Each structure stands twice: as structure tokens, then as C-alpha cells.
Amino acid sequence: MGTSPNTLSPIAEADFTQTGYSYTLSLIQGKHKMVILYCLMEYEPVRFNEMRRYLGRISDKTLSMNLKELEHDGLIARTEYPQIPPKVEYSLTDLGTSLMEVLDQMCTWGEAHRPK
């Protein structure tokens, strides 16, 4: 049974960008953001060079940009200690911690379904 010419299908009026799914993806999109969040969940607080080693092949510029975006979005906190040499640590905010339930479920799904 099709729709009549005067009846629009539900998708005709839908806007994916206005969904919660789209918003969540906008916060964690990219190659490194979910790994950064996972690292902080497991090891926080983490310093910049520790994070870079954990991620492997990532430039300082790319890591710095991702950390700034995650901080801007309220998922991580940057704590700078006034000392020489400078010390900066990153940790999850309450909002970032609340997202870990979603990422943890992804991990659980991956463990259950990845080829052995």
C-alpha cells in the first residue's frame, strides 16, 4: 500500500540534524575523539604526552585540536598547574563521564561480535 500523492511519508518531514543521535555523533565524530575519551575513562588524569603515546600515530596539532574541541563541548576538563616546566592534565567532566555508558556499550558489543 503506497501513499497518496497528497500524503507525505514521515521521512519527508524528518531532519536528521535535529535528532539526539546526530548531536551525540557531532561530539564524538572523528578518528580520535572516542579513543581520547576511552583513554581518560581508563587512566584519568592524563597528560598530553601520555595521551599522544597512548594514541600512537597522531600529530601534536591533531591531538591538540581534538582536546580543544572536546573541552569546548564540555566533555573533558583541562587543568593547568603553574609550575616550570608547565604541567597540564586532562580528565572527564561529569558530562563526559555520562557519555562513557554509551561508549562502554559499544565496547561490550564489539567484544561480543568481533571475529575471534
C-alpha positions as protocol buffer text, in pm:
chain_id: "A"
residue {
  index: 1
  type: MET
  ca { x: 0 y: 0 z: 0 }
}
residue {
  index: 2
  type: GLY
  ca { x: 158 y: 332 z: -106 }
}
residue {
  index: 3
  type: THR
  ca { x: 95 y: 686 z: -1 }
}
residue {
  index: 4
  type: SER
  ca { x: -143 y: 905 z: -192 }
}
residue {
  index: 5
  type: PRO
  ca { x: 3 y: 1200 z: -382 }
}
residue {
  index: 6
  type: ASN
  ca { x: -125 y: 1439 z: -114 }
}
residue {
  index: 7
  type: THR
  ca { x: 23 y: 1244 z: 178 }
}
residue {
  index: 8
  type: LEU
  ca { x: 392 y: 1284 z: 261 }
}
residue {
  index: 9
  type: SER
  ca { x: 586 y: 996 z: 405 }
}
residue {
  index: 10
  type: PRO
  ca { x: 724 y: 1055 z: 755 }
}
residue {
  index: 11
  type: ILE
  ca { x: 1080 y: 1086 z: 622 }
}
residue {
  index: 12
  type: ALA
  ca { x: 981 y: 1380 z: 401 }
}
residue {
  index: 13
  type: GLU
  ca { x: 940 y: 1597 z: 711 }
}
residue {
  index: 14
  type: ALA
  ca { x: 1230 y: 1446 z: 907 }
}
residue {
  index: 15
  type: ASP
  ca { x: 1553 y: 1633 z: 980 }
}
residue {
  index: 16
  type: PHE
  ca { x: 1836 y: 1409 z: 1098 }
}
residue {
  index: 17
  type: THR
  ca { x: 2037 y: 1708 z: 1225 }
}
residue {
  index: 18
  type: GLN
  ca { x: 1768 y: 1769 z: 1488 }
}
residue {
  index: 19
  type: THR
  ca { x: 1798 y: 1424 z: 1647 }
}
residue {
  index: 20
  type: GLY
  ca { x: 1977 y: 1327 z: 1965 }
}
residue {
  index: 21
  type: TYR
  ca { x: 2172 y: 1071 z: 1764 }
}
residue {
  index: 22
  type: SER
  ca { x: 2306 y: 1345 z: 1538 }
}
residue {
  index: 23
  type: TYR
  ca { x: 2404 y: 1558 z: 1838 }
}
residue {
  index: 24
  type: THR
  ca { x: 2590 y: 1268 z: 2002 }
}
residue {
  index: 25
  type: LEU
  ca { x: 2774 y: 1191 z: 1679 }
}
residue {
  index: 26
  type: SER
  ca { x: 2873 y: 1556 z: 1643 }
}
residue {
  index: 27
  type: LEU
  ca { x: 3051 y: 1537 z: 1979 }
}
residue {
  index: 28
  type: ILE
  ca { x: 3246 y: 1217 z: 1913 }
}
residue {
  index: 29
  type: GLN
  ca { x: 3295 y: 1223 z: 1535 }
}
residue {
  index: 30
  type: GLY
  ca { x: 3643 y: 1188 z: 1400 }
}
residue {
  index: 31
  type: LYS
  ca { x: 3918 y: 935 z: 1418 }
}
residue {
  index: 32
  type: HIS
  ca { x: 4050 y: 1009 z: 1768 }
}
residue {
  index: 33
  type: LYS
  ca { x: 3781 y: 1156 z: 1994 }
}
residue {
  index: 34
  type: MET
  ca { x: 3631 y: 829 z: 2114 }
}
residue {
  index: 35
  type: VAL
  ca { x: 3979 y: 691 z: 2180 }
}
residue {
  index: 36
  type: ILE
  ca { x: 4070 y: 1004 z: 2378 }
}
residue {
  index: 37
  type: LEU
  ca { x: 3754 y: 968 z: 2586 }
}
residue {
  index: 38
  type: TYR
  ca { x: 3820 y: 597 z: 2638 }
}
residue {
  index: 39
  type: CYS
  ca { x: 4175 y: 672 z: 2749 }
}
residue {
  index: 40
  type: LEU
  ca { x: 4052 y: 928 z: 3001 }
}
residue {
  index: 41
  type: MET
  ca { x: 3789 y: 686 z: 3128 }
}
residue {
  index: 42
  type: GLU
  ca { x: 4056 y: 423 z: 3193 }
}
residue {
  index: 43
  type: TYR
  ca { x: 4352 y: 634 z: 3311 }
}
residue {
  index: 44
  type: GLU
  ca { x: 4248 y: 986 z: 3411 }
}
residue {
  index: 45
  type: PRO
  ca { x: 4403 y: 1224 z: 3470 }
}
residue {
  index: 46
  type: VAL
  ca { x: 4624 y: 1204 z: 3163 }
}
residue {
  index: 47
  type: ARG
  ca { x: 4894 y: 1441 z: 3045 }
}
residue {
  index: 48
  type: PHE
  ca { x: 4934 y: 1546 z: 2680 }
}
residue {
  index: 49
  type: ASN
  ca { x: 5245 y: 1334 z: 2610 }
}
residue {
  index: 50
  type: GLU
  ca { x: 5090 y: 1030 z: 2778 }
}
residue {
  index: 51
  type: MET
  ca { x: 4785 y: 1071 z: 2557 }
}
residue {
  index: 52
  type: ARG
  ca { x: 4999 y: 1104 z: 2245 }
}
residue {
  index: 53
  type: ARG
  ca { x: 5186 y: 782 z: 2329 }
}
residue {
  index: 54
  type: TYR
  ca { x: 4858 y: 601 z: 2401 }
}
residue {
  index: 55
  type: LEU
  ca { x: 4710 y: 705 z: 2067 }
}
residue {
  index: 56
  type: GLY
  ca { x: 5017 y: 610 z: 1867 }
}
residue {
  index: 57
  type: ARG
  ca { x: 5039 y: 781 z: 1531 }
}
residue {
  index: 58
  type: ILE
  ca { x: 4887 y: 1124 z: 1591 }
}
residue {
  index: 59
  type: SER
  ca { x: 5044 y: 1465 z: 1541 }
}
residue {
  index: 60
  type: ASP
  ca { x: 5065 y: 1715 z: 1826 }
}
residue {
  index: 61
  type: LYS
  ca { x: 4849 y: 1952 z: 1622 }
}
residue {
  index: 62
  type: THR
  ca { x: 4573 y: 1694 z: 1567 }
}
residue {
  index: 63
  type: LEU
  ca { x: 4573 y: 1584 z: 1930 }
}
residue {
  index: 64
  type: SER
  ca { x: 4568 y: 1943 z: 2050 }
}
residue {
  index: 65
  type: MET
  ca { x: 4277 y: 2026 z: 1817 }
}
residue {
  index: 66
  type: ASN
  ca { x: 4076 y: 1723 z: 1934 }
}
residue {
  index: 67
  type: LEU
  ca { x: 4139 y: 1803 z: 2300 }
}
residue {
  index: 68
  type: LYS
  ca { x: 4031 y: 2164 z: 2248 }
}
residue {
  index: 69
  type: GLU
  ca { x: 3711 y: 2053 z: 2075 }
}
residue {
  index: 70
  type: LEU
  ca { x: 3627 y: 1803 z: 2350 }
}
residue {
  index: 71
  type: GLU
  ca { x: 3694 y: 2072 z: 2610 }
}
residue {
  index: 72
  type: HIS
  ca { x: 3480 y: 2324 z: 2420 }
}
residue {
  index: 73
  type: ASP
  ca { x: 3197 y: 2070 z: 2407 }
}
residue {
  index: 74
  type: GLY
  ca { x: 3221 y: 2022 z: 2784 }
}
residue {
  index: 75
  type: LEU
  ca { x: 3328 y: 1656 z: 2774 }
}
residue {
  index: 76
  type: ILE
  ca { x: 3677 y: 1700 z: 2918 }
}
residue {
  index: 77
  type: ALA
  ca { x: 3846 y: 1939 z: 3157 }
}
residue {
  index: 78
  type: ARG
  ca { x: 4195 y: 2081 z: 3115 }
}
residue {
  index: 79
  type: THR
  ca { x: 4380 y: 2156 z: 3437 }
}
residue {
  index: 80
  type: GLU
  ca { x: 4694 y: 2366 z: 3411 }
}
residue {
  index: 81
  type: TYR
  ca { x: 4937 y: 2372 z: 3700 }
}
residue {
  index: 82
  type: PRO
  ca { x: 5150 y: 2687 z: 3744 }
}
residue {
  index: 83
  type: GLN
  ca { x: 5495 y: 2533 z: 3752 }
}
residue {
  index: 84
  type: ILE
  ca { x: 5808 y: 2506 z: 3541 }
}
residue {
  index: 85
  type: PRO
  ca { x: 5800 y: 2310 z: 3320 }
}
residue {
  index: 86
  type: PRO
  ca { x: 5426 y: 2359 z: 3265 }
}
residue {
  index: 87
  type: LYS
  ca { x: 5204 y: 2069 z: 3364 }
}
residue {
  index: 88
  type: VAL
  ca { x: 4863 y: 2014 z: 3205 }
}
residue {
  index: 89
  type: GLU
  ca { x: 4629 y: 1725 z: 3277 }
}
residue {
  index: 90
  type: TYR
  ca { x: 4306 y: 1621 z: 3111 }
}
residue {
  index: 91
  type: SER
  ca { x: 4013 y: 1446 z: 3275 }
}
residue {
  index: 92
  type: LEU
  ca { x: 3648 y: 1376 z: 3206 }
}
residue {
  index: 93
  type: THR
  ca { x: 3381 y: 1620 z: 3316 }
}
residue {
  index: 94
  type: ASP
  ca { x: 3051 y: 1495 z: 3457 }
}
residue {
  index: 95
  type: LEU
  ca { x: 2905 y: 1530 z: 3107 }
}
residue {
  index: 96
  type: GLY
  ca { x: 3194 y: 1330 z: 2962 }
}
residue {
  index: 97
  type: THR
  ca { x: 3153 y: 1064 z: 3229 }
}
residue {
  index: 98
  type: SER
  ca { x: 2783 y: 1034 z: 3141 }
}
residue {
  index: 99
  type: LEU
  ca { x: 2881 y: 960 z: 2779 }
}
residue {
  index: 100
  type: MET
  ca { x: 3103 y: 672 z: 2891 }
}
residue {
  index: 101
  type: GLU
  ca { x: 2797 y: 450 z: 2939 }
}
residue {
  index: 102
  type: VAL
  ca { x: 2733 y: 478 z: 2564 }
}
residue {
  index: 103
  type: LEU
  ca { x: 3097 y: 411 z: 2474 }
}
residue {
  index: 104
  type: ASP
  ca { x: 3112 y: 123 z: 2721 }
}
residue {
  index: 105
  type: GLN
  ca { x: 2814 y: -36 z: 2548 }
}
residue {
  index: 106
  type: MET
  ca { x: 2996 y: -2 z: 2215 }
}
residue {
  index: 107
  type: CYS
  ca { x: 3294 y: -180 z: 2369 }
}
residue {
  index: 108
  type: THR
  ca { x: 3072 y: -457 z: 2505 }
}
residue {
  index: 109
  type: TRP
  ca { x: 2907 y: -501 z: 2165 }
}
residue {
  index: 110
  type: GLY
  ca { x: 3247 y: -509 z: 1993 }
}
residue {
  index: 111
  type: GLU
  ca { x: 3382 y: -771 z: 2233 }
}
residue {
  index: 112
  type: ALA
  ca { x: 3078 y: -990 z: 2173 }
}
residue {
  index: 113
  type: HIS
  ca { x: 3082 y: -961 z: 1793 }
}
residue {
  index: 114
  type: ARG
  ca { x: 3441 y: -919 z: 1681 }
}
residue {
  index: 115
  type: PRO
  ca { x: 3596 y: -1213 z: 1499 }
}
residue {
  index: 116
  type: LYS
  ca { x: 3800 y: -1432 z: 1731 }
}
